[in-house]
Short mmCIF file of N, CA and C in Angstrom, two decimals:
data_model
loop_
_atom_site.label_atom_id
_atom_site.label_comp_id
_atom_site.label_asym_id
_atom_site.label_seq_id
_atom_site.Cartn_x
_atom_site.Cartn_y
_atom_site.Cartn_z
N GLY A 228 126.88 84.24 139.06
CA GLY A 228 126.99 84.76 140.38
C GLY A 228 127.04 86.29 140.38
N ARG A 229 126.76 86.81 141.55
CA ARG A 229 126.74 88.24 141.76
C ARG A 229 128.16 88.76 141.91
N MET A 230 128.46 89.86 141.26
CA MET A 230 129.79 90.48 141.36
C MET A 230 129.85 91.33 142.62
N LEU A 231 130.84 91.09 143.44
CA LEU A 231 131.03 91.90 144.64
C LEU A 231 131.86 93.12 144.28
N PRO A 232 131.53 94.26 144.87
CA PRO A 232 132.32 95.46 144.56
C PRO A 232 133.75 95.31 145.06
N MET A 233 134.69 95.81 144.29
CA MET A 233 136.10 95.76 144.68
C MET A 233 136.37 96.82 145.74
N ARG A 234 137.08 96.44 146.75
CA ARG A 234 137.47 97.40 147.79
C ARG A 234 138.67 98.18 147.28
N PRO A 235 138.68 99.50 147.46
CA PRO A 235 139.83 100.28 147.01
C PRO A 235 141.13 99.79 147.68
N PRO A 236 142.23 99.72 146.92
CA PRO A 236 143.49 99.20 147.48
C PRO A 236 143.97 100.00 148.68
N TRP A 237 143.69 101.29 148.74
CA TRP A 237 144.17 102.09 149.86
C TRP A 237 143.49 101.68 151.16
N LYS A 238 142.24 101.17 151.09
CA LYS A 238 141.57 100.71 152.32
C LYS A 238 142.26 99.47 152.87
N ARG A 239 142.62 98.56 151.97
CA ARG A 239 143.32 97.35 152.40
C ARG A 239 144.70 97.71 152.97
N LEU A 240 145.38 98.61 152.30
CA LEU A 240 146.70 99.04 152.77
C LEU A 240 146.60 99.71 154.14
N LEU A 241 145.58 100.52 154.33
CA LEU A 241 145.37 101.18 155.61
C LEU A 241 145.10 100.17 156.72
N ARG A 242 144.29 99.15 156.43
CA ARG A 242 144.01 98.11 157.42
C ARG A 242 145.29 97.34 157.76
N VAL A 243 146.06 96.96 156.75
CA VAL A 243 147.31 96.24 156.99
C VAL A 243 148.25 97.09 157.84
N ALA A 244 148.36 98.37 157.51
CA ALA A 244 149.23 99.27 158.27
C ALA A 244 148.78 99.37 159.72
N GLY A 245 147.48 99.45 159.94
CA GLY A 245 146.96 99.52 161.31
C GLY A 245 147.18 98.23 162.08
N LEU A 246 147.00 97.09 161.41
CA LEU A 246 147.22 95.79 162.05
C LEU A 246 148.67 95.62 162.47
N PHE A 247 149.57 96.24 161.76
CA PHE A 247 150.98 96.17 162.08
C PHE A 247 151.39 97.27 163.06
N ALA A 248 150.91 98.49 162.83
CA ALA A 248 151.35 99.65 163.61
C ALA A 248 150.90 99.59 165.07
N GLY A 249 149.70 99.11 165.32
CA GLY A 249 149.21 99.04 166.70
C GLY A 249 150.13 98.23 167.60
N PRO A 250 150.38 96.96 167.26
CA PRO A 250 151.29 96.16 168.08
C PRO A 250 152.71 96.72 168.11
N PHE A 251 153.15 97.30 166.98
CA PHE A 251 154.49 97.88 166.94
C PHE A 251 154.62 99.00 167.97
N LEU A 252 153.65 99.88 168.02
CA LEU A 252 153.71 101.00 168.96
C LEU A 252 153.67 100.53 170.41
N VAL A 253 152.86 99.52 170.69
CA VAL A 253 152.81 98.96 172.06
C VAL A 253 154.18 98.42 172.44
N ARG A 254 154.78 97.64 171.57
CA ARG A 254 156.09 97.05 171.85
C ARG A 254 157.19 98.11 171.93
N LEU A 255 157.12 99.11 171.08
CA LEU A 255 158.11 100.18 171.10
C LEU A 255 158.03 100.98 172.40
N VAL A 256 156.83 101.28 172.86
CA VAL A 256 156.66 101.99 174.13
C VAL A 256 157.24 101.16 175.27
N CYS A 257 156.98 99.86 175.26
CA CYS A 257 157.54 98.98 176.30
C CYS A 257 159.06 99.00 176.26
N LEU A 258 159.64 98.93 175.07
CA LEU A 258 161.10 98.99 174.94
C LEU A 258 161.65 100.30 175.49
N LEU A 259 161.03 101.39 175.12
CA LEU A 259 161.50 102.70 175.58
C LEU A 259 161.35 102.85 177.09
N GLU A 260 160.32 102.28 177.66
CA GLU A 260 160.12 102.36 179.11
C GLU A 260 161.13 101.49 179.87
N LEU A 261 161.50 100.37 179.29
CA LEU A 261 162.37 99.41 180.00
C LEU A 261 163.85 99.56 179.70
N ARG A 262 164.19 100.26 178.66
CA ARG A 262 165.58 100.23 178.18
C ARG A 262 166.62 100.71 179.18
N ASP A 263 166.26 101.55 180.13
CA ASP A 263 167.22 102.02 181.13
C ASP A 263 167.14 101.25 182.45
N ALA A 264 166.22 100.31 182.55
CA ALA A 264 166.10 99.51 183.77
C ALA A 264 167.31 98.58 183.87
N PRO A 265 167.97 98.54 185.04
CA PRO A 265 169.20 97.74 185.18
C PRO A 265 169.01 96.26 184.84
N PHE A 266 167.91 95.67 185.24
CA PHE A 266 167.73 94.24 184.98
C PHE A 266 167.37 93.98 183.52
N PHE A 267 166.90 94.99 182.82
CA PHE A 267 166.60 94.83 181.40
C PHE A 267 167.89 94.88 180.59
N ARG A 268 168.82 95.72 180.98
CA ARG A 268 170.09 95.87 180.26
C ARG A 268 171.00 94.66 180.44
N LEU A 269 170.83 93.96 181.56
CA LEU A 269 171.69 92.82 181.89
C LEU A 269 171.29 91.61 181.04
N LEU A 270 172.23 91.05 180.33
CA LEU A 270 171.97 89.85 179.55
C LEU A 270 172.39 88.65 180.39
N LEU A 271 171.43 87.81 180.73
CA LEU A 271 171.69 86.68 181.60
C LEU A 271 171.55 85.35 180.86
N VAL A 272 172.29 84.37 181.26
CA VAL A 272 172.28 82.98 180.83
C VAL A 272 172.11 82.85 179.31
N ASP A 273 170.92 82.45 178.84
CA ASP A 273 170.73 82.20 177.41
C ASP A 273 170.94 83.46 176.58
N ALA A 274 170.38 84.58 177.03
CA ALA A 274 170.51 85.82 176.27
C ALA A 274 171.98 86.21 176.13
N ARG A 275 172.73 86.05 177.19
CA ARG A 275 174.16 86.38 177.14
C ARG A 275 174.90 85.47 176.16
N THR A 276 174.62 84.17 176.24
CA THR A 276 175.28 83.22 175.35
C THR A 276 174.91 83.49 173.90
N TYR A 277 173.63 83.73 173.63
CA TYR A 277 173.20 84.05 172.28
C TYR A 277 173.90 85.30 171.76
N HIS A 278 173.95 86.33 172.60
CA HIS A 278 174.59 87.59 172.21
C HIS A 278 176.08 87.39 171.91
N GLU A 279 176.79 86.73 172.81
CA GLU A 279 178.23 86.53 172.62
C GLU A 279 178.52 85.66 171.39
N THR A 280 177.73 84.61 171.19
CA THR A 280 177.91 83.75 170.02
C THR A 280 177.63 84.52 168.74
N ALA A 281 176.54 85.30 168.73
CA ALA A 281 176.19 86.08 167.55
C ALA A 281 177.24 87.14 167.24
N ALA A 282 177.74 87.80 168.28
CA ALA A 282 178.77 88.82 168.07
C ALA A 282 180.03 88.19 167.48
N ALA A 283 180.40 87.01 167.96
CA ALA A 283 181.57 86.31 167.41
C ALA A 283 181.31 85.88 165.97
N MET A 284 180.11 85.40 165.68
CA MET A 284 179.78 85.02 164.31
C MET A 284 179.84 86.23 163.38
N ALA A 285 179.30 87.35 163.83
CA ALA A 285 179.29 88.57 163.02
C ALA A 285 180.71 89.06 162.76
N ALA A 286 181.57 88.91 163.75
CA ALA A 286 182.95 89.38 163.62
C ALA A 286 183.83 88.38 162.88
N GLY A 287 183.32 87.18 162.65
CA GLY A 287 184.11 86.15 161.97
C GLY A 287 185.09 85.44 162.88
N THR A 288 184.91 85.56 164.19
CA THR A 288 185.83 84.94 165.14
C THR A 288 185.23 83.74 165.85
N PHE A 289 184.04 83.34 165.49
CA PHE A 289 183.38 82.23 166.17
C PHE A 289 184.05 80.91 165.82
N ARG A 290 184.34 80.11 166.83
CA ARG A 290 184.90 78.77 166.66
C ARG A 290 184.06 77.81 167.49
N LEU A 291 183.56 76.79 166.83
CA LEU A 291 182.74 75.80 167.51
C LEU A 291 183.64 74.80 168.22
N GLU A 292 183.46 74.73 169.52
CA GLU A 292 184.23 73.77 170.33
C GLU A 292 183.23 72.83 170.98
N GLY A 293 182.97 71.71 170.32
CA GLY A 293 181.97 70.77 170.82
C GLY A 293 180.61 71.10 170.23
N PRO A 294 179.60 70.33 170.64
CA PRO A 294 178.26 70.55 170.08
C PRO A 294 177.62 71.82 170.64
N PHE A 295 176.67 72.38 169.88
CA PHE A 295 175.89 73.50 170.38
C PHE A 295 175.06 73.00 171.57
N TRP A 296 175.00 73.75 172.63
CA TRP A 296 174.13 73.38 173.74
C TRP A 296 172.81 74.14 173.67
N GLN A 297 172.72 75.05 172.69
CA GLN A 297 171.49 75.77 172.41
C GLN A 297 171.26 75.69 170.90
N PRO A 298 170.01 75.86 170.47
CA PRO A 298 169.76 75.83 169.02
C PRO A 298 170.60 76.89 168.30
N PRO A 299 171.27 76.53 167.21
CA PRO A 299 172.20 77.46 166.56
C PRO A 299 171.55 78.50 165.65
N PHE A 300 170.28 78.32 165.25
CA PHE A 300 169.71 79.25 164.29
C PHE A 300 169.52 80.65 164.88
N TYR A 301 169.11 80.75 166.15
CA TYR A 301 168.87 82.07 166.72
C TYR A 301 170.15 82.92 166.78
N PRO A 302 171.29 82.39 167.25
CA PRO A 302 172.49 83.23 167.21
C PRO A 302 172.91 83.58 165.78
N LEU A 303 172.65 82.69 164.84
CA LEU A 303 172.93 83.00 163.44
C LEU A 303 172.05 84.17 162.98
N PHE A 304 170.78 84.13 163.33
CA PHE A 304 169.85 85.22 163.03
C PHE A 304 170.36 86.53 163.64
N LEU A 305 170.74 86.49 164.91
CA LEU A 305 171.28 87.69 165.57
C LEU A 305 172.55 88.17 164.86
N SER A 306 173.38 87.25 164.42
CA SER A 306 174.63 87.66 163.77
C SER A 306 174.36 88.43 162.49
N TRP A 307 173.29 88.11 161.78
CA TRP A 307 172.93 88.86 160.57
C TRP A 307 172.58 90.31 160.94
N ILE A 308 171.86 90.46 162.04
CA ILE A 308 171.52 91.80 162.51
C ILE A 308 172.79 92.53 162.94
N TYR A 309 173.65 91.85 163.67
CA TYR A 309 174.88 92.46 164.18
C TYR A 309 175.84 92.85 163.05
N ARG A 310 175.82 92.12 161.95
CA ARG A 310 176.67 92.49 160.81
C ARG A 310 176.24 93.83 160.22
N ILE A 311 174.97 94.14 160.32
CA ILE A 311 174.45 95.41 159.79
C ILE A 311 174.56 96.52 160.83
N ALA A 312 174.15 96.23 162.07
CA ALA A 312 174.03 97.29 163.09
C ALA A 312 175.12 97.25 164.16
N GLY A 313 176.04 96.31 164.07
CA GLY A 313 177.00 96.14 165.14
C GLY A 313 176.37 95.28 166.24
N PRO A 314 177.17 94.82 167.20
CA PRO A 314 176.64 93.92 168.23
C PRO A 314 175.76 94.68 169.24
N SER A 315 174.59 95.06 168.78
CA SER A 315 173.68 95.88 169.57
C SER A 315 172.42 95.10 169.96
N PRO A 316 172.26 94.80 171.24
CA PRO A 316 171.01 94.15 171.67
C PRO A 316 169.77 94.98 171.32
N ASP A 317 169.89 96.31 171.36
CA ASP A 317 168.73 97.14 171.01
C ASP A 317 168.35 97.01 169.54
N ALA A 318 169.32 96.87 168.66
CA ALA A 318 169.00 96.64 167.24
C ALA A 318 168.28 95.31 167.08
N ALA A 319 168.74 94.29 167.79
CA ALA A 319 168.08 92.98 167.74
C ALA A 319 166.67 93.08 168.30
N ARG A 320 166.51 93.81 169.38
CA ARG A 320 165.17 93.98 169.96
C ARG A 320 164.23 94.70 168.98
N LEU A 321 164.75 95.68 168.28
CA LEU A 321 163.92 96.40 167.32
C LEU A 321 163.47 95.47 166.18
N VAL A 322 164.37 94.64 165.70
CA VAL A 322 163.99 93.67 164.66
C VAL A 322 162.95 92.69 165.22
N GLN A 323 163.13 92.27 166.45
CA GLN A 323 162.18 91.35 167.05
C GLN A 323 160.82 92.02 167.28
N ILE A 324 160.82 93.31 167.57
CA ILE A 324 159.55 94.05 167.68
C ILE A 324 158.85 94.05 166.31
N LEU A 325 159.61 94.23 165.25
CA LEU A 325 159.03 94.17 163.91
C LEU A 325 158.44 92.79 163.63
N LEU A 326 159.16 91.74 164.01
CA LEU A 326 158.66 90.38 163.80
C LEU A 326 157.44 90.11 164.67
N GLY A 327 157.45 90.60 165.91
CA GLY A 327 156.29 90.42 166.78
C GLY A 327 155.06 91.13 166.23
N SER A 328 155.26 92.30 165.66
CA SER A 328 154.16 93.04 165.04
C SER A 328 153.65 92.30 163.81
N ALA A 329 154.56 91.75 163.04
CA ALA A 329 154.17 90.95 161.88
C ALA A 329 153.43 89.69 162.32
N SER A 330 153.79 89.13 163.47
CA SER A 330 153.08 87.97 164.01
C SER A 330 151.63 88.32 164.30
N CYS A 331 151.41 89.50 164.84
CA CYS A 331 150.03 89.95 165.11
C CYS A 331 149.23 90.03 163.82
N PHE A 332 149.85 90.57 162.78
CA PHE A 332 149.19 90.64 161.48
C PHE A 332 148.87 89.24 160.96
N LEU A 333 149.81 88.30 161.12
CA LEU A 333 149.58 86.93 160.66
C LEU A 333 148.45 86.26 161.45
N VAL A 334 148.37 86.53 162.75
CA VAL A 334 147.27 85.98 163.55
C VAL A 334 145.94 86.48 163.00
N PHE A 335 145.89 87.75 162.64
CA PHE A 335 144.66 88.29 162.06
C PHE A 335 144.31 87.56 160.76
N ARG A 336 145.28 87.40 159.88
CA ARG A 336 145.03 86.73 158.60
C ARG A 336 144.58 85.29 158.79
N ILE A 337 145.25 84.59 159.68
CA ILE A 337 144.90 83.19 159.94
C ILE A 337 143.50 83.11 160.54
N GLY A 338 143.23 83.97 161.53
CA GLY A 338 141.91 83.98 162.14
C GLY A 338 140.81 84.31 161.15
N ASP A 339 141.09 85.25 160.26
CA ASP A 339 140.11 85.64 159.24
C ASP A 339 139.82 84.48 158.29
N ARG A 340 140.85 83.77 157.89
CA ARG A 340 140.67 82.64 156.97
C ARG A 340 139.87 81.50 157.61
N ILE A 341 140.14 81.24 158.89
CA ILE A 341 139.55 80.06 159.53
C ILE A 341 138.22 80.38 160.21
N PHE A 342 138.15 81.49 160.94
CA PHE A 342 136.99 81.74 161.79
C PHE A 342 136.17 82.98 161.42
N GLY A 343 136.68 83.81 160.51
CA GLY A 343 135.94 85.00 160.12
C GLY A 343 136.54 86.27 160.71
N ARG A 344 136.02 87.39 160.23
CA ARG A 344 136.59 88.70 160.55
C ARG A 344 136.49 89.06 162.04
N THR A 345 135.36 88.80 162.67
CA THR A 345 135.20 89.17 164.08
C THR A 345 136.20 88.41 164.95
N ALA A 346 136.31 87.13 164.73
CA ALA A 346 137.26 86.32 165.50
C ALA A 346 138.69 86.78 165.23
N ALA A 347 138.96 87.18 163.99
CA ALA A 347 140.31 87.65 163.65
C ALA A 347 140.65 88.91 164.43
N TRP A 348 139.72 89.85 164.53
CA TRP A 348 139.98 91.08 165.31
C TRP A 348 140.20 90.78 166.78
N ILE A 349 139.41 89.86 167.33
CA ILE A 349 139.56 89.49 168.75
C ILE A 349 140.92 88.84 168.98
N ALA A 350 141.29 87.89 168.12
CA ALA A 350 142.59 87.22 168.25
C ALA A 350 143.72 88.23 168.11
N TRP A 351 143.61 89.12 167.14
CA TRP A 351 144.64 90.14 166.93
C TRP A 351 144.82 90.99 168.19
N ALA A 352 143.72 91.43 168.79
CA ALA A 352 143.81 92.27 169.98
C ALA A 352 144.48 91.53 171.13
N PHE A 353 144.15 90.25 171.32
CA PHE A 353 144.78 89.48 172.38
C PHE A 353 146.28 89.33 172.15
N VAL A 354 146.65 89.03 170.93
CA VAL A 354 148.08 88.83 170.62
C VAL A 354 148.83 90.16 170.66
N ALA A 355 148.21 91.22 170.18
CA ALA A 355 148.86 92.54 170.18
C ALA A 355 149.17 93.02 171.59
N LEU A 356 148.34 92.64 172.55
CA LEU A 356 148.49 93.11 173.93
C LEU A 356 148.94 92.02 174.90
N CYS A 357 149.29 90.87 174.40
CA CYS A 357 149.68 89.73 175.25
C CYS A 357 151.04 90.01 175.90
N GLY A 358 151.03 90.13 177.22
CA GLY A 358 152.25 90.45 177.97
C GLY A 358 153.42 89.52 177.70
N PRO A 359 153.22 88.20 177.78
CA PRO A 359 154.36 87.31 177.53
C PRO A 359 154.95 87.45 176.12
N LEU A 360 154.10 87.65 175.11
CA LEU A 360 154.63 87.83 173.75
C LEU A 360 155.43 89.12 173.64
N ILE A 361 154.92 90.17 174.25
CA ILE A 361 155.64 91.45 174.26
C ILE A 361 156.97 91.27 174.99
N PHE A 362 156.94 90.61 176.14
CA PHE A 362 158.15 90.37 176.93
C PHE A 362 159.21 89.66 176.10
N PHE A 363 158.81 88.58 175.41
CA PHE A 363 159.79 87.80 174.65
C PHE A 363 160.27 88.53 173.41
N ASP A 364 159.47 89.45 172.87
CA ASP A 364 159.94 90.26 171.75
C ASP A 364 161.05 91.21 172.19
N LEU A 365 161.13 91.50 173.49
CA LEU A 365 162.13 92.44 174.01
C LEU A 365 163.35 91.74 174.59
N GLN A 366 163.36 90.42 174.57
CA GLN A 366 164.48 89.66 175.11
C GLN A 366 165.33 89.08 173.98
N LEU A 367 166.58 88.84 174.26
CA LEU A 367 167.44 88.17 173.27
C LEU A 367 167.26 86.66 173.44
N LEU A 368 166.08 86.22 173.09
CA LEU A 368 165.71 84.82 173.14
C LEU A 368 164.96 84.49 171.85
N GLY A 369 164.96 83.24 171.46
CA GLY A 369 164.40 82.86 170.18
C GLY A 369 162.90 82.71 170.12
N ALA A 370 162.17 82.90 171.23
CA ALA A 370 160.73 82.64 171.25
C ALA A 370 159.96 83.49 170.24
N GLY A 371 160.27 84.76 170.13
CA GLY A 371 159.55 85.63 169.19
C GLY A 371 159.80 85.24 167.74
N LEU A 372 161.05 84.89 167.42
CA LEU A 372 161.39 84.46 166.07
C LEU A 372 160.67 83.15 165.72
N VAL A 373 160.66 82.21 166.66
CA VAL A 373 159.98 80.93 166.43
C VAL A 373 158.48 81.15 166.23
N THR A 374 157.89 82.00 167.06
CA THR A 374 156.46 82.30 166.92
C THR A 374 156.17 82.86 165.54
N PHE A 375 156.96 83.82 165.10
CA PHE A 375 156.77 84.42 163.77
C PHE A 375 156.90 83.36 162.68
N LEU A 376 157.94 82.55 162.73
CA LEU A 376 158.16 81.55 161.67
C LEU A 376 157.05 80.50 161.64
N LEU A 377 156.55 80.08 162.81
CA LEU A 377 155.45 79.11 162.84
C LEU A 377 154.17 79.71 162.28
N LEU A 378 153.88 80.96 162.65
CA LEU A 378 152.69 81.62 162.11
C LEU A 378 152.80 81.82 160.60
N LEU A 379 154.00 82.17 160.13
CA LEU A 379 154.21 82.34 158.70
C LEU A 379 154.00 81.02 157.96
N ALA A 380 154.52 79.92 158.51
CA ALA A 380 154.33 78.61 157.89
C ALA A 380 152.85 78.23 157.85
N LEU A 381 152.11 78.50 158.93
CA LEU A 381 150.68 78.21 158.95
C LEU A 381 149.93 79.08 157.96
N ASP A 382 150.27 80.35 157.89
CA ASP A 382 149.63 81.26 156.94
C ASP A 382 149.84 80.79 155.51
N ARG A 383 151.06 80.43 155.16
CA ARG A 383 151.36 79.96 153.80
C ARG A 383 150.68 78.63 153.52
N THR A 384 150.59 77.75 154.52
CA THR A 384 149.89 76.47 154.34
C THR A 384 148.41 76.70 154.06
N LEU A 385 147.79 77.59 154.82
CA LEU A 385 146.38 77.90 154.59
C LEU A 385 146.17 78.55 153.23
N ALA A 386 147.10 79.41 152.82
CA ALA A 386 147.00 80.03 151.49
C ALA A 386 147.09 78.95 150.41
N TRP A 387 147.98 77.99 150.61
CA TRP A 387 148.11 76.90 149.63
C TRP A 387 146.84 76.05 149.59
N LEU A 388 146.30 75.73 150.76
CA LEU A 388 145.08 74.93 150.79
C LEU A 388 143.91 75.67 150.14
N GLY A 389 143.91 76.99 150.25
CA GLY A 389 142.84 77.78 149.66
C GLY A 389 142.99 78.03 148.18
N GLY A 390 144.20 77.94 147.64
CA GLY A 390 144.39 78.27 146.24
C GLY A 390 145.27 77.29 145.49
N SER A 391 145.93 76.38 146.18
CA SER A 391 146.79 75.36 145.59
C SER A 391 147.92 75.92 144.74
N ARG A 392 148.44 77.09 145.08
CA ARG A 392 149.59 77.63 144.34
C ARG A 392 150.87 77.03 144.92
N ARG A 393 151.72 76.56 144.05
CA ARG A 393 152.96 75.91 144.49
C ARG A 393 153.86 76.86 145.28
N ARG A 394 153.83 78.12 144.93
CA ARG A 394 154.70 79.07 145.65
C ARG A 394 154.26 79.20 147.11
N ASP A 395 152.94 79.08 147.40
CA ASP A 395 152.47 79.10 148.78
C ASP A 395 152.94 77.84 149.53
N LEU A 396 152.90 76.71 148.85
CA LEU A 396 153.37 75.47 149.45
C LEU A 396 154.87 75.57 149.72
N ALA A 397 155.62 76.11 148.78
CA ALA A 397 157.06 76.29 148.98
C ALA A 397 157.32 77.25 150.13
N GLY A 398 156.52 78.29 150.26
CA GLY A 398 156.66 79.23 151.37
C GLY A 398 156.40 78.58 152.71
N ALA A 399 155.45 77.65 152.73
CA ALA A 399 155.16 76.93 153.98
C ALA A 399 156.31 76.03 154.34
#
């Protein structure tokens, strides 16, 4: 077979950085624009419960009284952030913006593997600018985390199917 020329590693790194940075900047601008809006600062219903539960978990004062009425993994995830940054919704939002940006990168990789490069760029652009995804990345709700984890599992499954490496299967 014909040997294909190797692409310089810096080109791949630059593409990965751009695939991540574009959605990150969009989400960061949205956060900065909304952060002083009164209804954005207010934590209501689920967001409030998640925040209070996570803050108690981070402080070591959480006591379970009866069954969880919401999935427990998201407040646990928030509590890890709060242990590092204090009980700060903005710190959690920043981590979620990072995960949302990583989700855009994963959509590109998945699209490239399944449908080709052009489809991957189109899918990436839609996900990078998708209003509901941006909205949920800025809320203290588990939707952005779930989206990231599902895309990561699909990416690792496709990697395993393409190469049969056990570590990819374990990652999925």
